[in-house]
DNA sequence: GCAAAAGTGTTATCGATACACCCATGA
DNA sequence: TCATGGGTGTATCGATAACACTTTTGC
């Protein structure tokens, strides 16, 4: 969102806000803020807790403890600015990770943590299928993995690997004919949500971490 | 701890409490509570955030948001009951996971989450070495893994696997002679804290999860 | 010598990768 | 027929796991 109030008025930031009445849980509050601030609804929306951020100095108003949530969903509409927001827009994560788009508070760090979580999530969960239409080809599923991981995958090996996970995707019977090339078989999401074996992503460029 | 005040007075629970003044961060608060309630100090104590628990109904006093931390450290002393605590004691996690020892609030769930996190942590971090003395044998290191994972490992394969991780452990020169058997070489923790490749634990009994 | 624990070698197997190859379609 | 993308076969490599075997000690 583009913030409409101080602090950081006018700066881009993640949508969020304070807990409401004493009956509201933190997950419900995340849903509410997403709806209020960006008009994004809960249907087909996976919300997963990232963690709490509560070091002093992260908010000029004082020590504020925020619980961050990662939302994963396909085909989201354009966000609409709601309460306290001057604007709302999507941006590629690369803009934030590279530092070209600077966010308010410590939201830069929260985004970095969220992206890493999403990338790891694809390895062990069937969430990627949720980013495709009701039925989809294996090549389409591959594009989801490539987009999130930011890598290129071998179509032949991906094809079998994905079929080697029982219950991940099941044949949908039909085929899809595109303008060129052989028609592809269609699949739909299977019953499994945890992947055995996992789809491991290729080695990241080996950050040579020696600390923490 | 054994709780000394309402709610759940007399019941066992994790140590914890409320944030202090407005300058205190959540990590600092976790350290403080551990010191105040259990007299456990910060030296050689790894604290890592588990997550926030904030659903309504988890505390009879109302909607309370707790940020849970997992502490990992070797050779901890007997805990001492401090403020608001009637007692303090260690217990095997199995007592909690099995339900034989019932904890206050939703601390049962928090312990389950923490144990799972600790188990996963050993795969990718060099933390296990921190549970051994300054110098240690590979067999001693193996016992740490076996204790945390609750499995038996092949000493021969473990021996090489662990040496195959560059920078995990480095030879300490000397040997240790026990009452019986060949003396074992001694090692000390190496510079690496993230393990490449990871020490993967054997397959868990394949929980056939189909949801979430 | 014998038991016990440390350490080494060897082999079968599995999964990942790379890539040659065939298949089915539209133009 | 050719280009294009879909799909199959297969060899190589590295990591794992199982386990036979050797080494070094105390008794």
Short mmCIF file of C-alpha atoms (C1' of nucleotides) in Angstrom, two decimals:
data_model
loop_
_atom_site.label_atom_id
_atom_site.label_comp_id
_atom_site.label_asym_id
_atom_site.label_seq_id
_atom_site.Cartn_x
_atom_site.Cartn_y
_atom_site.Cartn_z
CA UNK A 1 0.00 0.00 0.00
CA UNK A 2 0.91 3.61 -0.26
CA UNK A 3 0.53 4.94 3.24
CA UNK A 4 -2.05 7.68 3.70
CA UNK A 5 -1.20 8.63 7.26
CA UNK A 6 1.87 9.32 9.36
CA UNK A 7 4.33 7.83 10.01
CA UNK A 8 5.92 7.22 6.62
CA UNK A 9 3.00 8.95 4.89
CA UNK A 10 3.28 8.48 1.14
CA UNK A 11 5.76 5.62 1.37
CA UNK A 12 4.98 2.13 0.15
CA UNK A 13 4.37 -0.42 2.88
CA UNK A 14 2.72 -3.74 3.51
CA UNK A 15 -0.96 -3.62 4.43
CA UNK A 16 -1.54 -3.99 8.15
CA UNK A 17 -2.96 -2.48 11.24
CA UNK A 18 -3.80 -2.99 14.86
CA UNK A 19 -5.86 -5.68 16.52
CA UNK A 20 -9.49 -4.78 16.98
CA UNK A 21 -11.66 -5.79 19.88
CA UNK A 22 -10.62 -8.28 22.47
CA UNK A 23 -12.33 -11.20 20.73
CA UNK A 24 -10.33 -10.95 17.52
CA UNK A 25 -7.52 -13.48 16.95
CA UNK A 26 -4.37 -12.57 15.09
CA UNK A 27 -5.21 -14.65 12.02
CA UNK A 28 -8.65 -13.08 11.78
CA UNK A 29 -7.08 -9.66 12.10
CA UNK A 30 -4.74 -10.41 9.21
CA UNK A 31 -7.71 -11.37 7.06
CA UNK A 32 -9.57 -8.26 8.07
CA UNK A 33 -6.69 -5.92 7.32
CA UNK A 34 -6.18 -7.49 3.93
CA UNK A 35 -9.85 -6.96 3.16
CA UNK A 36 -10.06 -3.44 4.59
CA UNK A 37 -6.83 -2.06 3.21
CA UNK A 38 -6.59 -3.85 -0.13
CA UNK A 39 -10.05 -5.31 -0.75
CA UNK A 40 -8.56 -8.81 -1.09
CA UNK A 41 -10.91 -11.51 0.10
CA UNK A 42 -10.43 -14.72 1.96
CA UNK A 43 -11.69 -17.17 -0.65
CA UNK A 44 -8.89 -19.35 -2.01
CA UNK A 45 -6.46 -17.28 0.06
CA UNK A 46 -3.85 -19.16 2.04
CA UNK A 47 -2.60 -17.17 5.02
CA UNK A 48 0.39 -18.43 6.95
CA UNK A 49 2.15 -16.83 9.87
CA UNK A 50 5.64 -15.56 9.14
CA UNK A 51 6.63 -14.40 12.59
CA UNK A 52 6.55 -11.56 15.05
CA UNK A 53 8.60 -8.41 14.65
CA UNK A 54 8.99 -6.45 17.84
CA UNK A 55 12.42 -4.92 18.28
CA UNK A 56 12.43 -1.34 19.58
CA UNK A 57 12.93 1.34 16.96
CA UNK A 58 11.06 -0.39 14.15
CA UNK A 59 8.19 2.08 14.50
CA UNK A 60 8.76 5.75 15.34
CA UNK A 61 5.62 5.71 17.46
CA UNK A 62 7.34 3.39 19.92
CA UNK A 63 7.78 -0.30 20.51
CA UNK A 64 5.18 -1.95 18.28
CA UNK A 65 4.94 -5.73 17.95
CA UNK A 66 3.70 -6.85 14.53
CA UNK A 67 2.76 -10.37 13.57
CA UNK A 68 3.44 -10.80 9.85
CA UNK A 69 1.45 -13.14 7.62
CA UNK A 70 2.31 -14.49 4.20
CA UNK A 71 -0.65 -14.68 1.80
CA UNK A 72 -0.51 -17.09 -1.10
CA UNK A 73 -3.24 -17.06 -3.73
CA UNK A 74 -3.65 -17.24 -7.51
CA UNK A 75 -5.25 -14.70 -9.79
CA UNK A 76 -5.66 -11.90 -7.30
CA UNK A 77 -7.46 -8.78 -8.55
CA UNK A 78 -5.99 -5.32 -8.57
CA UNK A 79 -5.89 -4.15 -4.96
CA UNK A 80 -8.03 -1.21 -3.95
CA UNK A 81 -6.85 1.36 -1.46
CA UNK A 82 -9.04 1.35 1.63
CA UNK A 83 -8.91 2.95 5.06
CA UNK A 84 -5.70 4.83 5.86
CA UNK A 85 -4.25 4.03 2.42
CA UNK A 86 -3.47 6.54 -0.31
CA UNK A 87 -2.96 3.87 -2.94
CA UNK A 88 -2.55 0.18 -3.60
CA UNK A 89 -0.51 -1.67 -6.21
CA UNK A 90 1.29 -4.90 -7.01
CA UNK A 91 5.01 -4.96 -7.61
CA UNK A 92 7.47 -7.73 -8.45
CA UNK A 93 9.29 -8.82 -5.32
CA UNK A 94 12.55 -8.24 -7.13
CA UNK A 95 11.89 -4.50 -6.89
CA UNK A 96 11.82 -4.78 -3.12
CA UNK A 97 14.58 -7.34 -2.68
CA UNK A 98 16.93 -5.31 -4.87
CA UNK A 99 16.21 -2.19 -2.85
CA UNK A 100 14.90 -0.25 -5.85
CA UNK A 101 11.56 0.07 -4.06
CA UNK A 102 12.04 1.10 -0.46
CA UNK A 103 9.33 0.19 2.06
CA UNK A 104 8.34 1.85 5.30
CA UNK A 105 9.28 0.47 8.75
CA UNK A 106 11.16 -2.83 8.58
CA UNK A 107 8.86 -4.12 5.86
CA UNK A 108 11.86 -4.68 3.60
CA UNK A 109 13.00 -7.42 5.95
CA UNK A 110 9.52 -8.85 6.29
CA UNK A 111 9.20 -9.15 2.52
CA UNK A 112 12.60 -10.85 2.31
CA UNK A 113 11.54 -13.34 4.98
CA UNK A 114 8.23 -13.91 3.23
CA UNK A 115 9.78 -14.58 -0.17
CA UNK A 116 12.19 -17.07 1.32
CA UNK A 117 9.30 -18.79 3.07
CA UNK A 118 7.26 -18.95 -0.12
CA UNK A 119 10.17 -20.45 -2.03
CA UNK A 120 10.73 -23.09 0.61
CA UNK A 121 6.99 -23.75 0.76
CA UNK A 122 6.78 -24.84 -2.87
CA UNK A 123 9.24 -27.64 -2.20
CA UNK A 124 7.08 -29.40 0.34
CA UNK A 125 3.53 -28.35 -0.42
CA UNK A 126 1.17 -28.66 -3.35
CA UNK A 127 0.43 -24.93 -3.26
CA UNK A 128 1.86 -24.32 -6.72
CA UNK A 129 -1.16 -26.03 -8.28
CA UNK A 130 -3.33 -23.38 -6.68
CA UNK A 131 -1.70 -20.81 -8.94
CA UNK A 132 -2.98 -22.57 -12.04
CA UNK A 133 -6.51 -22.78 -13.40
CA UNK A 134 -8.86 -25.62 -12.44
CA UNK A 135 -7.10 -27.79 -15.01
CA UNK A 136 -3.58 -27.13 -16.21
CA UNK A 137 -0.70 -28.58 -18.14
CA UNK A 138 2.55 -29.64 -16.56
CA UNK A 139 4.33 -26.86 -18.44
CA UNK A 140 2.05 -24.33 -16.77
CA UNK A 141 2.82 -25.77 -13.37
CA UNK A 142 6.50 -25.59 -14.21
CA UNK A 143 6.16 -21.88 -14.97
CA UNK A 144 4.87 -21.31 -11.43
CA UNK A 145 7.92 -22.98 -9.95
CA UNK A 146 10.23 -21.07 -12.25
CA UNK A 147 8.60 -17.76 -11.39
CA UNK A 148 8.74 -18.24 -7.64
CA UNK A 149 12.18 -19.78 -7.54
CA UNK A 150 13.60 -17.51 -10.22
CA UNK A 151 15.31 -20.35 -12.04
CA UNK A 152 14.98 -22.36 -15.26
CA UNK A 153 13.99 -26.00 -15.00
CA UNK A 154 14.38 -28.85 -17.47
CA UNK A 155 10.87 -29.61 -18.82
CA UNK A 156 11.60 -33.30 -19.32
CA UNK A 157 12.83 -33.92 -15.80
CA UNK A 158 10.19 -31.68 -14.26
CA UNK A 159 7.54 -33.63 -16.13
CA UNK A 160 8.46 -36.90 -14.48
CA UNK A 161 9.44 -35.54 -11.11
CA UNK A 162 6.03 -33.96 -10.66
CA UNK A 163 4.28 -37.14 -11.74
CA UNK A 164 6.43 -39.11 -9.33
CA UNK A 165 4.78 -37.43 -6.35
CA UNK A 166 1.70 -39.54 -5.64
CA UNK A 167 -1.47 -37.52 -5.27
CA UNK A 168 0.04 -34.19 -6.26
CA UNK A 169 -1.65 -33.92 -9.66
CA UNK A 170 -4.16 -36.26 -11.25
CA UNK A 171 -5.01 -36.57 -14.97
CA UNK A 172 -8.06 -34.59 -16.05
CA UNK A 173 -8.70 -36.67 -19.15
CA UNK A 174 -8.76 -33.92 -21.74
CA UNK A 175 -5.99 -32.29 -23.72
CA UNK A 176 -5.19 -28.72 -24.54
CA UNK A 177 -4.28 -27.71 -28.07
CA UNK A 178 -2.20 -24.61 -28.45
CA UNK A 179 -1.35 -22.79 -31.61
CA UNK A 180 1.82 -24.78 -32.09
CA UNK A 181 3.29 -28.05 -30.99
CA UNK A 182 1.84 -31.28 -29.67
CA UNK A 183 -1.24 -30.99 -27.42
CA UNK A 184 -0.55 -31.34 -23.72
CA UNK A 185 -2.44 -33.52 -21.26
CA UNK A 186 -4.46 -31.68 -18.68
CA UNK A 187 -4.27 -32.30 -14.95
CA UNK A 188 -6.00 -31.05 -11.85
CA UNK A 189 -4.75 -30.74 -8.28
CA UNK A 190 -4.71 -34.04 -6.41
CA UNK A 191 -5.65 -34.74 -2.80
CA UNK A 192 -2.16 -34.41 -1.30
CA UNK A 193 -1.03 -31.07 0.11
CA UNK A 194 2.32 -32.22 1.49
CA UNK A 195 4.74 -33.54 -1.09
CA UNK A 196 6.53 -36.89 -0.67
CA UNK A 197 9.15 -36.76 -2.03
CA UNK A 198 9.61 -32.98 -2.08
CA UNK A 199 10.38 -31.02 -5.24
CA UNK A 200 13.77 -29.68 -4.26
CA UNK A 201 14.90 -26.48 -5.90
CA UNK A 202 18.36 -26.29 -7.41
CA UNK A 203 21.15 -25.14 -5.12
CA UNK A 204 21.09 -21.45 -4.41
CA UNK A 205 24.41 -19.77 -5.35
CA UNK A 206 25.90 -21.09 -2.06
CA UNK A 207 26.01 -18.13 0.23
CA UNK A 208 29.12 -18.91 2.21
CA UNK A 209 27.61 -18.17 5.57
CA UNK A 210 29.91 -18.71 8.51
CA UNK A 211 27.80 -16.99 11.13
CA UNK A 212 24.35 -17.50 12.56
CA UNK B 1 7.42 -23.79 35.67
CA UNK B 2 4.76 -24.59 38.18
CA UNK B 3 2.50 -21.60 38.12
CA UNK B 4 2.19 -19.68 41.39
CA UNK B 5 -0.65 -17.37 40.40
CA UNK B 6 -4.00 -17.57 38.67
CA UNK B 7 -4.94 -18.54 36.04
CA UNK B 8 -3.92 -22.20 36.05
CA UNK B 9 -2.31 -21.81 39.48
CA UNK B 10 -0.36 -24.94 40.36
CA UNK B 11 -0.30 -26.25 36.81
CA UNK B 12 2.93 -26.72 34.88
CA UNK B 13 3.54 -24.17 32.13
CA UNK B 14 6.31 -22.67 30.06
CA UNK B 15 8.07 -19.68 31.61
CA UNK B 16 6.88 -16.39 30.21
CA UNK B 17 5.35 -13.08 30.96
CA UNK B 18 4.42 -9.69 29.63
CA UNK B 19 6.55 -7.11 27.88
CA UNK B 20 8.05 -4.55 30.19
CA UNK B 21 8.61 -0.92 29.38
CA UNK B 22 8.22 0.51 25.92
CA UNK B 23 11.92 0.19 25.09
CA UNK B 24 12.08 -3.58 25.53
CA UNK B 25 12.16 -5.72 22.37
CA UNK B 26 10.53 -9.12 22.25
CA UNK B 27 13.81 -11.04 22.14
CA UNK B 28 15.13 -9.13 25.13
CA UNK B 29 11.90 -9.86 26.95
CA UNK B 30 12.29 -13.57 26.29
CA UNK B 31 15.77 -13.46 27.80
CA UNK B 32 14.54 -11.52 30.79
CA UNK B 33 11.67 -13.89 31.51
CA UNK B 34 13.97 -16.88 31.28
CA UNK B 35 16.28 -15.26 33.78
CA UNK B 36 13.58 -14.01 36.13
CA UNK B 37 11.40 -17.09 36.15
CA UNK B 38 13.95 -19.86 35.84
CA UNK B 39 17.31 -18.25 36.60
CA UNK B 40 18.68 -19.42 33.25
CA UNK B 41 21.23 -17.02 31.82
CA UNK B 42 21.98 -15.83 28.34
CA UNK B 43 25.53 -17.14 27.98
CA UNK B 44 25.77 -19.89 25.37
CA UNK B 45 21.99 -19.74 25.08
CA UNK B 46 20.53 -19.75 21.59
CA UNK B 47 17.09 -18.16 21.47
CA UNK B 48 15.06 -18.44 18.29
CA UNK B 49 11.56 -17.23 17.62
CA UNK B 50 8.96 -19.94 17.21
CA UNK B 51 5.95 -17.83 16.36
CA UNK B 52 3.07 -15.83 17.75
CA UNK B 53 0.06 -17.42 19.40
CA UNK B 54 -2.91 -15.13 19.58
CA UNK B 55 -6.20 -16.87 18.99
CA UNK B 56 -9.01 -15.85 21.32
CA UNK B 57 -9.69 -18.25 24.17
CA UNK B 58 -6.13 -19.34 24.76
CA UNK B 59 -6.00 -17.32 27.96
CA UNK B 60 -9.02 -17.01 30.28
CA UNK B 61 -8.07 -13.41 31.01
CA UNK B 62 -8.88 -12.48 27.42
CA UNK B 63 -7.19 -12.28 24.06
CA UNK B 64 -3.48 -12.48 24.84
CA UNK B 65 -0.87 -12.57 22.09
CA UNK B 66 2.24 -14.53 23.06
CA UNK B 67 5.45 -14.71 21.09
CA UNK B 68 7.08 -18.06 21.77
CA UNK B 69 10.84 -18.60 21.73
CA UNK B 70 12.78 -21.83 21.49
CA UNK B 71 15.91 -21.93 23.66
CA UNK B 72 18.72 -24.29 22.76
CA UNK B 73 21.67 -24.72 25.09
CA UNK B 74 23.84 -27.46 26.57
CA UNK B 75 24.42 -28.31 30.21
CA UNK B 76 21.76 -26.09 31.70
CA UNK B 77 21.59 -26.00 35.50
CA UNK B 78 18.57 -26.90 37.51
CA UNK B 79 16.04 -24.10 37.05
CA UNK B 80 15.10 -22.03 40.04
CA UNK B 81 11.58 -20.79 40.57
CA UNK B 82 11.43 -17.00 40.52
CA UNK B 83 8.72 -14.37 40.47
CA UNK B 84 5.18 -15.71 40.11
CA UNK B 85 6.42 -19.31 40.02
CA UNK B 86 5.73 -21.96 42.64
CA UNK B 87 8.34 -24.34 41.24
CA UNK B 88 10.64 -25.08 38.36
CA UNK B 89 11.78 -28.40 36.89
CA UNK B 90 13.00 -30.11 33.74
CA UNK B 91 10.99 -32.86 32.11
CA UNK B 92 11.55 -35.03 29.03
CA UNK B 93 9.55 -33.63 26.11
CA UNK B 94 8.04 -37.04 25.66
CA UNK B 95 6.07 -36.49 28.87
CA UNK B 96 4.47 -33.45 27.26
CA UNK B 97 4.07 -34.78 23.74
CA UNK B 98 2.43 -37.95 25.01
CA UNK B 99 -0.02 -35.94 27.08
CA UNK B 100 1.07 -37.51 30.36
CA UNK B 101 2.11 -34.06 31.59
CA UNK B 102 -0.58 -31.50 30.83
CA UNK B 103 0.46 -27.86 30.53
CA UNK B 104 -1.50 -24.67 31.09
CA UNK B 105 -2.91 -22.50 28.28
CA UNK B 106 -1.99 -23.78 24.80
CA UNK B 107 1.55 -24.54 25.93
CA UNK B 108 1.12 -28.14 24.84
CA UNK B 109 0.93 -26.98 21.26
CA UNK B 110 3.83 -24.58 21.67
CA UNK B 111 6.04 -27.37 22.99
CA UNK B 112 5.05 -29.60 20.06
CA UNK B 113 5.94 -26.83 17.62
CA UNK B 114 9.22 -26.20 19.41
CA UNK B 115 10.30 -29.82 19.39
CA UNK B 116 9.58 -30.12 15.71
CA UNK B 117 11.60 -26.95 15.09
CA UNK B 118 14.53 -28.23 17.13
CA UNK B 119 14.56 -31.51 15.25
CA UNK B 120 14.56 -29.77 11.90
CA UNK B 121 17.20 -27.36 13.15
CA UNK B 122 19.77 -30.09 13.73
CA UNK B 123 19.64 -31.04 10.09
CA UNK B 124 20.83 -27.70 8.80
CA UNK B 125 22.78 -26.14 11.65
CA UNK B 126 25.84 -27.02 13.65
CA UNK B 127 23.98 -26.51 16.91
CA UNK B 128 24.39 -30.13 17.98
CA UNK B 129 28.07 -29.51 18.68
CA UNK B 130 27.02 -26.92 21.25
CA UNK B 131 25.53 -29.73 23.33
CA UNK B 132 28.90 -31.36 23.72
CA UNK B 133 31.88 -30.28 25.79
CA UNK B 134 34.60 -28.06 24.35
CA UNK B 135 36.10 -31.16 22.72
CA UNK B 136 34.08 -34.25 21.98
CA UNK B 137 34.13 -37.54 20.15
CA UNK B 138 32.00 -38.28 17.13
CA UNK B 139 30.11 -40.88 19.14
CA UNK B 140 29.16 -38.18 21.64
CA UNK B 141 27.92 -35.96 18.85
CA UNK B 142 25.93 -38.87 17.51
CA UNK B 143 24.22 -39.29 20.87
CA UNK B 144 22.97 -35.70 20.62
CA UNK B 145 21.36 -36.41 17.27
CA UNK B 146 19.88 -39.65 18.50
CA UNK B 147 18.45 -38.00 21.60
CA UNK B 148 16.83 -35.10 19.75
CA UNK B 149 15.57 -37.13 16.83
CA UNK B 150 14.61 -40.12 18.91
CA UNK B 151 16.18 -42.59 16.49
CA UNK B 152 19.18 -44.93 16.26
CA UNK B 153 21.91 -44.09 13.79
CA UNK B 154 24.63 -46.25 12.26
CA UNK B 155 27.92 -45.17 13.92
CA UNK B 156 29.99 -46.00 10.82
CA UNK B 157 27.89 -43.96 8.41
CA UNK B 158 27.41 -41.13 10.88
CA UNK B 159 31.16 -40.99 11.37
CA UNK B 160 31.83 -40.23 7.72
CA UNK B 161 28.73 -38.17 7.06
CA UNK B 162 29.65 -35.74 9.80
CA UNK B 163 33.22 -35.50 8.58
CA UNK B 164 31.93 -34.89 5.07
CA UNK B 165 30.49 -31.53 6.09
CA UNK B 166 33.34 -29.07 5.67
CA UNK B 167 33.87 -26.83 8.68
CA UNK B 168 31.35 -28.59 10.93
CA UNK B 169 33.90 -30.24 13.23
CA UNK B 170 37.68 -29.95 13.22
CA UNK B 171 40.19 -32.36 14.80
CA UNK B 172 41.38 -31.34 18.23
CA UNK B 173 44.56 -33.40 18.12
CA UNK B 174 44.17 -35.43 21.25
CA UNK B 175 42.38 -38.67 21.90
CA UNK B 176 40.10 -39.84 24.65
CA UNK B 177 40.55 -43.19 26.28
CA UNK B 178 37.55 -44.79 27.86
CA UNK B 179 37.41 -47.83 30.08
CA UNK B 180 36.95 -50.16 27.13
CA UNK B 181 37.53 -50.13 23.39
CA UNK B 182 39.79 -48.19 21.10
CA UNK B 183 40.43 -44.52 22.01
CA UNK B 184 38.45 -42.01 19.98
CA UNK B 185 39.79 -38.90 18.28
CA UNK B 186 38.63 -35.64 19.76
CA UNK B 187 37.09 -32.82 17.77
CA UNK B 188 35.90 -29.31 18.44
CA UNK B 189 33.18 -27.26 16.74
CA UNK B 190 34.28 -25.78 13.41
CA UNK B 191 33.55 -22.35 11.97
CA UNK B 192 30.44 -23.32 9.97
CA UNK B 193 27.01 -22.91 11.53
CA UNK B 194 24.98 -23.87 8.47
CA UNK B 195 25.53 -27.39 7.19
CA UNK B 196 26.25 -28.13 3.53
CA UNK B 197 25.23 -30.78 2.85
CA UNK B 198 22.63 -31.15 5.62
CA UNK B 199 22.48 -34.13 7.96
CA UNK B 200 19.07 -35.43 7.02
CA UNK B 201 17.19 -37.42 9.59
CA UNK B 202 15.63 -40.72 8.64
CA UNK B 203 12.06 -40.62 7.33
CA UNK B 204 9.48 -40.01 10.01
CA UNK B 205 6.85 -42.80 10.07
CA UNK B 206 5.08 -41.11 7.12
CA UNK B 207 2.11 -39.32 8.54
CA UNK B 208 -0.34 -39.63 5.69
CA UNK B 209 -1.43 -36.04 5.78
CA UNK B 210 -3.91 -35.08 3.14
CA UNK B 211 -4.89 -31.68 4.49
CA UNK B 212 -3.07 -28.44 5.21
"C1'" DG C 1 43.23 -63.96 23.72
"C1'" DC C 2 38.75 -61.66 23.98
"C1'" DA C 3 35.30 -58.14 24.16
"C1'" DA C 4 34.25 -53.62 22.99
"C1'" DA C 5 34.45 -49.45 20.74
"C1'" DA C 6 36.69 -46.76 16.77
"C1'" DG C 7 37.43 -46.38 12.21
"C1'" DT C 8 37.75 -48.11 6.91
"C1'" DG C 9 36.20 -50.38 2.50
"C1'" DT C 10 32.83 -52.08 -0.49
"C1'" DT C 11 28.64 -52.59 -2.64
"C1'" DA C 12 23.59 -51.99 -3.89
"C1'" DT C 13 20.36 -48.73 -4.58
"C1'" DC C 14 17.94 -44.53 -5.31
"C1'" DG C 15 17.26 -39.87 -6.95
"C1'" DA C 16 18.94 -36.04 -9.68
"C1'" DT C 17 20.78 -34.38 -13.92
"C1'" DA C 18 21.78 -34.19 -18.69
"C1'" DC C 19 20.51 -35.09 -22.98
"C1'" DA C 20 19.35 -38.04 -27.15
"C1'" DC C 21 15.36 -39.23 -29.06
"C1'" DC C 22 10.47 -39.92 -30.55
"C1'" DC C 23 5.52 -38.01 -30.93
"C1'" DA C 24 1.73 -34.98 -32.38
"C1'" DT C 25 0.26 -30.93 -33.97
"C1'" DG C 26 -0.24 -26.28 -36.95
"C1'" DA C 27 1.47 -23.81 -40.66
"C1'" DT D 1 8.11 -30.84 -44.52
"C1'" DC D 2 9.45 -28.16 -40.88
"C1'" DA D 3 9.26 -25.86 -36.54
"C1'" DT D 4 7.50 -26.29 -31.97
"C1'" DG D 5 6.36 -27.88 -27.84
"C1'" DG D 6 4.97 -32.58 -25.40
"C1'" DG D 7 6.62 -36.77 -23.72
"C1'" DT D 8 10.01 -41.17 -23.16
"C1'" DG D 9 14.40 -43.67 -22.61
"C1'" DT D 10 18.71 -43.96 -20.68
"C1'" DA D 11 23.47 -43.18 -18.98
"C1'" DT D 12 26.10 -40.89 -15.40
"C1'" DC D 13 26.83 -39.16 -11.10
"C1'" DG D 14 26.58 -38.54 -6.12
"C1'" DA D 15 24.47 -39.52 -1.72
"C1'" DT D 16 22.68 -43.08 1.21
"C1'" DA D 17 22.39 -47.29 3.74
"C1'" DA D 18 23.82 -51.87 4.91
"C1'" DC D 19 27.33 -54.37 6.51
"C1'" DA D 20 31.91 -56.97 6.34
"C1'" DC D 21 36.13 -55.99 8.05
"C1'" DT D 22 40.38 -54.02 10.39
"C1'" DT D 23 42.47 -51.41 14.31
"C1'" DT D 24 43.35 -50.29 19.07
"C1'" DT D 25 42.54 -50.39 23.53
"C1'" DG D 26 41.35 -52.63 28.67
"C1'" DC D 27 40.91 -56.69 31.05
#
